[in-house]
GROMACS .gro file of C-alpha atoms in nm:
model
  346
    1UNK     CA    1  -3.609  -1.300  -1.905
    2UNK     CA    2  -3.317  -1.076  -1.823
    3UNK     CA    3  -3.001  -1.123  -1.619
    4UNK     CA    4  -2.831  -0.837  -1.434
    5UNK     CA    5  -2.481  -0.852  -1.292
    6UNK     CA    6  -2.380  -0.585  -1.040
    7UNK     CA    7  -2.036  -0.520  -0.891
    8UNK     CA    8  -2.047  -0.383  -0.536
    9UNK     CA    9  -1.753  -0.141  -0.524
   10UNK     CA   10  -1.634   0.123  -0.281
   11UNK     CA   11  -1.840   0.005   0.016
   12UNK     CA   12  -1.803  -0.238   0.304
   13UNK     CA   13  -1.937  -0.579   0.198
   14UNK     CA   14  -2.005  -0.662   0.563
   15UNK     CA   15  -2.224  -0.353   0.588
   16UNK     CA   16  -2.396  -0.421   0.255
   17UNK     CA   17  -2.484  -0.787   0.322
   18UNK     CA   18  -2.537  -0.751   0.697
   19UNK     CA   19  -2.468  -0.986   0.987
   20UNK     CA   20  -2.527  -1.347   0.874
   21UNK     CA   21  -2.634  -1.204   0.532
   22UNK     CA   22  -2.944  -1.054   0.695
   23UNK     CA   23  -2.974  -0.765   0.447
   24UNK     CA   24  -2.909  -0.990   0.149
   25UNK     CA   25  -3.190  -1.221   0.264
   26UNK     CA   26  -3.418  -0.915   0.289
   27UNK     CA   27  -3.338  -0.838  -0.074
   28UNK     CA   28  -3.420  -1.195  -0.175
   29UNK     CA   29  -3.754  -1.182   0.008
   30UNK     CA   30  -3.843  -0.841  -0.139
   31UNK     CA   31  -3.766  -0.964  -0.492
   32UNK     CA   32  -3.896  -1.319  -0.454
   33UNK     CA   33  -3.980  -1.346  -0.826
   34UNK     CA   34  -3.611  -1.306  -0.909
   35UNK     CA   35  -3.336  -1.562  -0.877
   36UNK     CA   36  -3.073  -1.367  -0.681
   37UNK     CA   37  -2.725  -1.496  -0.599
   38UNK     CA   38  -2.401  -1.347  -0.470
   39UNK     CA   39  -2.034  -1.431  -0.501
   40UNK     CA   40  -1.776  -1.207  -0.343
   41UNK     CA   41  -1.857  -0.851  -0.447
   42UNK     CA   42  -2.088  -0.958  -0.733
   43UNK     CA   43  -2.466  -0.986  -0.736
   44UNK     CA   44  -2.662  -1.166  -1.007
   45UNK     CA   45  -3.036  -1.132  -1.060
   46UNK     CA   46  -3.237  -1.330  -1.316
   47UNK     CA   47  -3.604  -1.268  -1.395
   48UNK     CA   48  -3.853  -1.038  -1.560
   49UNK     CA   49  -3.739  -0.710  -1.715
   50UNK     CA   50  -3.936  -0.482  -1.481
   51UNK     CA   51  -3.839  -0.671  -1.162
   52UNK     CA   52  -3.470  -0.676  -1.260
   53UNK     CA   53  -3.478  -0.300  -1.329
   54UNK     CA   54  -3.631  -0.233  -0.985
   55UNK     CA   55  -3.370  -0.458  -0.824
   56UNK     CA   56  -3.085  -0.270  -0.997
   57UNK     CA   57  -3.226   0.064  -0.881
   58UNK     CA   58  -3.257  -0.059  -0.521
   59UNK     CA   59  -2.901  -0.197  -0.511
   60UNK     CA   60  -2.771   0.126  -0.667
   61UNK     CA   61  -2.949   0.325  -0.393
   62UNK     CA   62  -2.794   0.101  -0.126
   63UNK     CA   63  -2.444   0.147  -0.268
   64UNK     CA   64  -2.478   0.526  -0.298
   65UNK     CA   65  -2.613   0.546   0.058
   66UNK     CA   66  -2.323   0.339   0.194
   67UNK     CA   67  -2.066   0.544   0.003
   68UNK     CA   68  -2.208   0.860   0.155
   69UNK     CA   69  -2.270   0.746   0.513
   70UNK     CA   70  -2.064   0.429   0.556
   71UNK     CA   71  -2.351   0.238   0.721
   72UNK     CA   72  -2.696   0.107   0.636
   73UNK     CA   73  -2.943   0.007   0.906
   74UNK     CA   74  -3.225  -0.243   0.869
   75UNK     CA   75  -3.471   0.049   0.900
   76UNK     CA   76  -3.296   0.235   0.617
   77UNK     CA   77  -3.308  -0.076   0.396
   78UNK     CA   78  -3.677  -0.133   0.472
   79UNK     CA   79  -3.748   0.225   0.358
   80UNK     CA   80  -3.561   0.163   0.033
   81UNK     CA   81  -3.749  -0.161  -0.031
   82UNK     CA   82  -4.079   0.023   0.027
   83UNK     CA   83  -3.975   0.283  -0.230
   84UNK     CA   84  -3.926   0.557   0.030
   85UNK     CA   85  -3.624   0.781   0.091
   86UNK     CA   86  -3.422   0.652   0.389
   87UNK     CA   87  -3.385   0.882   0.691
   88UNK     CA   88  -3.017   0.976   0.729
   89UNK     CA   89  -3.030   1.318   0.896
   90UNK     CA   90  -2.849   1.193   1.209
   91UNK     CA   91  -2.574   1.007   1.022
   92UNK     CA   92  -2.236   1.176   0.966
   93UNK     CA   93  -2.120   1.171   0.606
   94UNK     CA   94  -1.812   0.966   0.520
   95UNK     CA   95  -1.518   1.172   0.390
   96UNK     CA   96  -1.371   1.100   0.049
   97UNK     CA   97  -1.045   0.952   0.177
   98UNK     CA   98  -1.167   0.592   0.212
   99UNK     CA   99  -0.944   0.369  -0.002
  100UNK     CA  100  -1.095   0.032   0.076
  101UNK     CA  101  -1.300  -0.136   0.347
  102UNK     CA  102  -1.101  -0.393   0.539
  103UNK     CA  103  -1.200  -0.681   0.762
  104UNK     CA  104  -1.513  -0.616   0.966
  105UNK     CA  105  -1.603  -0.324   0.740
  106UNK     CA  106  -1.329  -0.099   0.881
  107UNK     CA  107  -1.263   0.201   0.660
  108UNK     CA  108  -0.899   0.224   0.553
  109UNK     CA  109  -0.805   0.575   0.446
  110UNK     CA  110  -0.527   0.829   0.428
  111UNK     CA  111  -0.492   1.014   0.759
  112UNK     CA  112  -0.231   1.282   0.691
  113UNK     CA  113  -0.170   1.540   0.418
  114UNK     CA  114   0.130   1.346   0.284
  115UNK     CA  115  -0.060   1.017   0.284
  116UNK     CA  116  -0.338   1.181   0.080
  117UNK     CA  117  -0.072   1.316  -0.156
  118UNK     CA  118   0.069   0.963  -0.187
  119UNK     CA  119  -0.274   0.832  -0.290
  120UNK     CA  120  -0.299   1.106  -0.555
  121UNK     CA  121   0.049   1.022  -0.686
  122UNK     CA  122  -0.045   0.654  -0.713
  123UNK     CA  123  -0.354   0.747  -0.916
  124UNK     CA  124  -0.159   0.979  -1.146
  125UNK     CA  125   0.165   0.782  -1.204
  126UNK     CA  126   0.270   0.429  -1.298
  127UNK     CA  127   0.589   0.426  -1.089
  128UNK     CA  128   0.599   0.584  -0.743
  129UNK     CA  129   0.881   0.616  -0.491
  130UNK     CA  130   0.751   0.655  -0.135
  131UNK     CA  131   1.033   0.735   0.108
  132UNK     CA  132   1.006   0.802   0.480
  133UNK     CA  133   1.067   0.677   0.834
  134UNK     CA  134   0.903   0.380   1.002
  135UNK     CA  135   0.531   0.398   1.078
  136UNK     CA  136   0.438   0.660   0.817
  137UNK     CA  137   0.205   0.423   0.630
  138UNK     CA  138   0.423   0.378   0.321
  139UNK     CA  139   0.362   0.005   0.285
  140UNK     CA  140   0.010   0.008   0.432
  141UNK     CA  141  -0.120   0.275   0.193
  142UNK     CA  142   0.044   0.098  -0.101
  143UNK     CA  143  -0.115  -0.237  -0.011
  144UNK     CA  144  -0.455  -0.069   0.037
  145UNK     CA  145  -0.435   0.084  -0.311
  146UNK     CA  146  -0.330  -0.254  -0.454
  147UNK     CA  147  -0.626  -0.430  -0.290
  148UNK     CA  148  -0.857  -0.157  -0.420
  149UNK     CA  149  -0.722  -0.199  -0.775
  150UNK     CA  150  -0.774  -0.576  -0.752
  151UNK     CA  151  -1.131  -0.539  -0.624
  152UNK     CA  152  -1.208  -0.285  -0.899
  153UNK     CA  153  -1.052  -0.523  -1.157
  154UNK     CA  154  -0.811  -0.261  -1.290
  155UNK     CA  155  -0.537  -0.523  -1.232
  156UNK     CA  156  -0.549  -0.903  -1.235
  157UNK     CA  157  -0.293  -0.965  -0.962
  158UNK     CA  158  -0.086  -0.812  -0.684
  159UNK     CA  159   0.288  -0.879  -0.659
  160UNK     CA  160   0.461  -0.793  -0.332
  161UNK     CA  161   0.838  -0.817  -0.301
  162UNK     CA  162   1.127  -0.706  -0.083
  163UNK     CA  163   1.497  -0.788  -0.046
  164UNK     CA  164   1.567  -1.080   0.190
  165UNK     CA  165   1.808  -0.882   0.409
  166UNK     CA  166   1.831  -0.933   0.787
  167UNK     CA  167   1.784  -0.627   1.007
  168UNK     CA  168   2.128  -0.597   1.164
  169UNK     CA  169   2.145  -0.952   1.294
  170UNK     CA  170   2.218  -1.297   1.161
  171UNK     CA  171   1.928  -1.541   1.178
  172UNK     CA  172   2.144  -1.832   1.072
  173UNK     CA  173   1.989  -2.145   0.922
  174UNK     CA  174   1.609  -2.132   0.890
  175UNK     CA  175   1.422  -2.467   0.882
  176UNK     CA  176   1.144  -2.561   0.641
  177UNK     CA  177   1.080  -2.522   0.270
  178UNK     CA  178   1.142  -2.207   0.063
  179UNK     CA  179   0.819  -2.041   0.180
  180UNK     CA  180   0.909  -2.103   0.546
  181UNK     CA  181   1.255  -1.953   0.491
  182UNK     CA  182   1.139  -1.628   0.327
  183UNK     CA  183   0.819  -1.566   0.528
  184UNK     CA  184   1.001  -1.389   0.818
  185UNK     CA  185   1.127  -1.124   0.575
  186UNK     CA  186   0.781  -1.071   0.422
  187UNK     CA  187   0.576  -1.066   0.744
  188UNK     CA  188   0.495  -0.689   0.726
  189UNK     CA  189   0.327  -0.746   0.389
  190UNK     CA  190   0.120  -1.033   0.528
  191UNK     CA  191   0.016  -0.813   0.823
  192UNK     CA  192  -0.115  -0.542   0.589
  193UNK     CA  193  -0.307  -0.794   0.379
  194UNK     CA  194  -0.455  -0.956   0.691
  195UNK     CA  195  -0.610  -0.619   0.781
  196UNK     CA  196  -0.784  -0.584   0.446
  197UNK     CA  197  -0.890  -0.930   0.325
  198UNK     CA  198  -1.075  -1.206   0.517
  199UNK     CA  199  -0.849  -1.506   0.596
  200UNK     CA  200  -1.031  -1.757   0.373
  201UNK     CA  201  -1.038  -1.515   0.079
  202UNK     CA  202  -0.670  -1.424   0.129
  203UNK     CA  203  -0.574  -1.792   0.137
  204UNK     CA  204  -0.765  -1.852  -0.188
  205UNK     CA  205  -0.603  -1.552  -0.361
  206UNK     CA  206  -0.253  -1.658  -0.256
  207UNK     CA  207  -0.300  -2.024  -0.347
  208UNK     CA  208  -0.418  -1.918  -0.694
  209UNK     CA  209  -0.129  -1.668  -0.729
  210UNK     CA  210  -0.364  -1.372  -0.763
  211UNK     CA  211  -0.162  -1.230  -0.474
  212UNK     CA  212   0.204  -1.327  -0.494
  213UNK     CA  213   0.468  -1.254  -0.232
  214UNK     CA  214   0.828  -1.326  -0.326
  215UNK     CA  215   1.187  -1.214  -0.257
  216UNK     CA  216   1.333  -0.956  -0.494
  217UNK     CA  217   1.580  -1.209  -0.637
  218UNK     CA  218   1.289  -1.406  -0.787
  219UNK     CA  219   1.182  -1.114  -1.010
  220UNK     CA  220   1.470  -1.151  -1.256
  221UNK     CA  221   1.370  -1.254  -1.609
  222UNK     CA  222   0.998  -1.199  -1.557
  223UNK     CA  223   0.754  -0.962  -1.729
  224UNK     CA  224   0.501  -0.828  -1.479
  225UNK     CA  225   0.186  -0.728  -1.665
  226UNK     CA  226  -0.170  -0.647  -1.551
  227UNK     CA  227  -0.024  -0.624  -1.202
  228UNK     CA  228   0.006  -0.391  -0.906
  229UNK     CA  229   0.367  -0.430  -0.788
  230UNK     CA  230   0.493  -0.318  -0.447
  231UNK     CA  231   0.858  -0.333  -0.352
  232UNK     CA  232   0.904  -0.282   0.022
  233UNK     CA  233   1.226  -0.201   0.214
  234UNK     CA  234   1.390  -0.074  -0.105
  235UNK     CA  235   1.670   0.089   0.095
  236UNK     CA  236   1.814  -0.262   0.129
  237UNK     CA  237   1.860  -0.303  -0.246
  238UNK     CA  238   2.138  -0.192  -0.478
  239UNK     CA  239   2.090   0.029  -0.784
  240UNK     CA  240   2.135  -0.279  -1.004
  241UNK     CA  241   1.855  -0.463  -0.819
  242UNK     CA  242   1.619  -0.166  -0.851
  243UNK     CA  243   1.698  -0.139  -1.222
  244UNK     CA  244   1.626  -0.511  -1.257
  245UNK     CA  245   1.282  -0.476  -1.095
  246UNK     CA  246   1.183  -0.157  -1.278
  247UNK     CA  247   1.267  -0.312  -1.614
  248UNK     CA  248   1.029  -0.603  -1.539
  249UNK     CA  249   0.721  -0.376  -1.553
  250UNK     CA  250   0.476  -0.450  -1.833
  251UNK     CA  251   0.265  -0.191  -2.022
  252UNK     CA  252  -0.042  -0.232  -1.797
  253UNK     CA  253   0.129  -0.247  -1.459
  254UNK     CA  254   0.179  -0.005  -1.171
  255UNK     CA  255   0.476  -0.015  -0.932
  256UNK     CA  256   0.526   0.141  -0.589
  257UNK     CA  257   0.870   0.137  -0.428
  258UNK     CA  258   0.889   0.213  -0.056
  259UNK     CA  259   1.192   0.262   0.165
  260UNK     CA  260   1.344   0.422   0.474
  261UNK     CA  261   1.690   0.565   0.409
  262UNK     CA  262   1.763   0.582   0.783
  263UNK     CA  263   1.739   0.203   0.823
  264UNK     CA  264   1.978   0.046   0.573
  265UNK     CA  265   2.068  -0.313   0.668
  266UNK     CA  266   2.304  -0.391   0.380
  267UNK     CA  267   2.658  -0.515   0.451
  268UNK     CA  268   2.920  -0.240   0.484
  269UNK     CA  269   3.068  -0.322   0.144
  270UNK     CA  270   2.732  -0.264  -0.030
  271UNK     CA  271   2.569   0.072  -0.094
  272UNK     CA  272   2.195   0.135  -0.098
  273UNK     CA  273   2.079   0.223  -0.448
  274UNK     CA  274   1.748   0.383  -0.352
  275UNK     CA  275   1.852   0.748  -0.343
  276UNK     CA  276   2.071   0.710  -0.652
  277UNK     CA  277   1.776   0.561  -0.842
  278UNK     CA  278   1.539   0.837  -0.725
  279UNK     CA  279   1.783   1.108  -0.837
  280UNK     CA  280   1.818   0.945  -1.179
  281UNK     CA  281   1.445   0.897  -1.242
  282UNK     CA  282   1.256   1.166  -1.051
  283UNK     CA  283   1.221   1.404  -1.350
  284UNK     CA  284   1.075   1.142  -1.585
  285UNK     CA  285   0.705   1.195  -1.664
  286UNK     CA  286   0.494   0.919  -1.512
  287UNK     CA  287   0.725   0.869  -1.213
  288UNK     CA  288   0.620   1.023  -0.882
  289UNK     CA  289   0.834   1.077  -0.572
  290UNK     CA  290   0.710   1.154  -0.220
  291UNK     CA  291   0.903   1.210   0.102
  292UNK     CA  292   0.705   1.134   0.419
  293UNK     CA  293   0.816   1.267   0.759
  294UNK     CA  294   0.780   1.196   1.131
  295UNK     CA  295   0.455   1.399   1.121
  296UNK     CA  296   0.297   1.115   0.919
  297UNK     CA  297   0.370   0.846   1.179
  298UNK     CA  298   0.053   0.659   1.277
  299UNK     CA  299   0.202   0.431   1.543
  300UNK     CA  300   0.244   0.498   1.917
  301UNK     CA  301   0.280   0.871   1.989
  302UNK     CA  302   0.635   0.814   2.119
  303UNK     CA  303   0.749   0.683   1.779
  304UNK     CA  304   0.750   1.038   1.638
  305UNK     CA  305   0.979   1.155   1.918
  306UNK     CA  306   1.207   0.854   1.873
  307UNK     CA  307   1.244   0.922   1.501
  308UNK     CA  308   1.316   1.292   1.559
  309UNK     CA  309   1.574   1.211   1.827
  310UNK     CA  310   1.763   0.981   1.590
  311UNK     CA  311   1.735   1.239   1.310
  312UNK     CA  312   1.889   1.509   1.532
  313UNK     CA  313   2.173   1.278   1.634
  314UNK     CA  314   2.231   1.192   1.270
  315UNK     CA  315   2.245   1.562   1.178
  316UNK     CA  316   2.497   1.630   1.455
  317UNK     CA  317   2.716   1.339   1.344
  318UNK     CA  318   2.703   1.465   0.986
  319UNK     CA  319   2.805   1.817   1.094
  320UNK     CA  320   3.089   1.677   1.307
  321UNK     CA  321   3.217   1.467   1.019
  322UNK     CA  322   3.194   1.763   0.783
  323UNK     CA  323   3.385   1.989   1.022
  324UNK     CA  324   3.640   1.715   1.081
  325UNK     CA  325   3.686   1.666   0.709
  326UNK     CA  326   3.739   2.039   0.651
  327UNK     CA  327   3.992   2.048   0.934
  328UNK     CA  328   4.175   1.750   0.786
  329UNK     CA  329   4.176   1.915   0.443
  330UNK     CA  330   4.315   2.235   0.592
  331UNK     CA  331   4.585   2.036   0.773
  332UNK     CA  332   4.681   1.857   0.452
  333UNK     CA  333   4.696   2.187   0.266
  334UNK     CA  334   4.919   2.338   0.537
  335UNK     CA  335   5.152   2.038   0.521
  336UNK     CA  336   5.171   2.062   0.142
  337UNK     CA  337   5.249   2.435   0.164
  338UNK     CA  338   5.524   2.362   0.414
  339UNK     CA  339   5.673   2.104   0.181
  340UNK     CA  340   5.647   2.341  -0.115
  341UNK     CA  341   5.838   2.623   0.055
  342UNK     CA  342   6.173   2.687  -0.115
  343UNK     CA  343   6.479   2.605   0.088
  344UNK     CA  344   6.677   2.925   0.148
  345UNK     CA  345   7.050   2.866   0.208
  346UNK     CA  346   7.190   3.024   0.519
   0.00000   0.00000   0.00000
């Protein structure tokens, strides 16, 4: 007797198992002498040596086919089970940008040059700063890579955090317990997770603290190990807060910090520490920095134009202030020169 355990990675589980587990049931019928079970992305087969080996080969063929084409029909699976090569001449091949398969088997992948560069930076570095305007996929790509790392078991948990800062308005007293009070600030992170993990599985992972979402203030004093850490909205944190988070990272952790320097919501007496931190750390080996632009925006087509319009206005204001400052300096210099002139008696 032999037992085989197979991890199904890099493919859509919905496509692998089929509607109502139809394809999985076909596997069980085809290998009726084996005791086959599934849990999440794991398959277990128990039985004779030769039957288990054939089962492993068939599942490996299914996985390779799905990685290449992204879909597996009942006809294709029947061919595999009969020991024949499946017909795939009419199927388009899947590109290599797929990060993870979300709910309903939807392929989540990088869609712009900068997003692909961000994925490469995440693979190559342990700390990454991803900076850019709204809608460029900063948070979404980071969460996708975190979910992928969790599924591939390269980390044991995902930790998502952001400063609890209101976006230019006062929400006042919020009812409920601590979770109810902080959830409005963390909603974008929930939205990204909802796209990638089925609701029942997500609930299980969060209840068991495999996925943890918490305000930045709750990171102090902790050591975050075997974790994929994402800090969102980092423009709303001070340099001291960023230092606090970055010094929590354990030896087997990865951290992505995302932010939009054009949308700082801190009080006027506080300064964003994001750019200062990037300037201090960007030349350290193992730390990657990427600037995304309006060209990477994946939202409504008008969002790109809105971002560019605000950028142009910001540039004009900066130029005006610079010119005004130079004029003021020149005026001050003239006044000082006038005061410094010697008084000549008549």
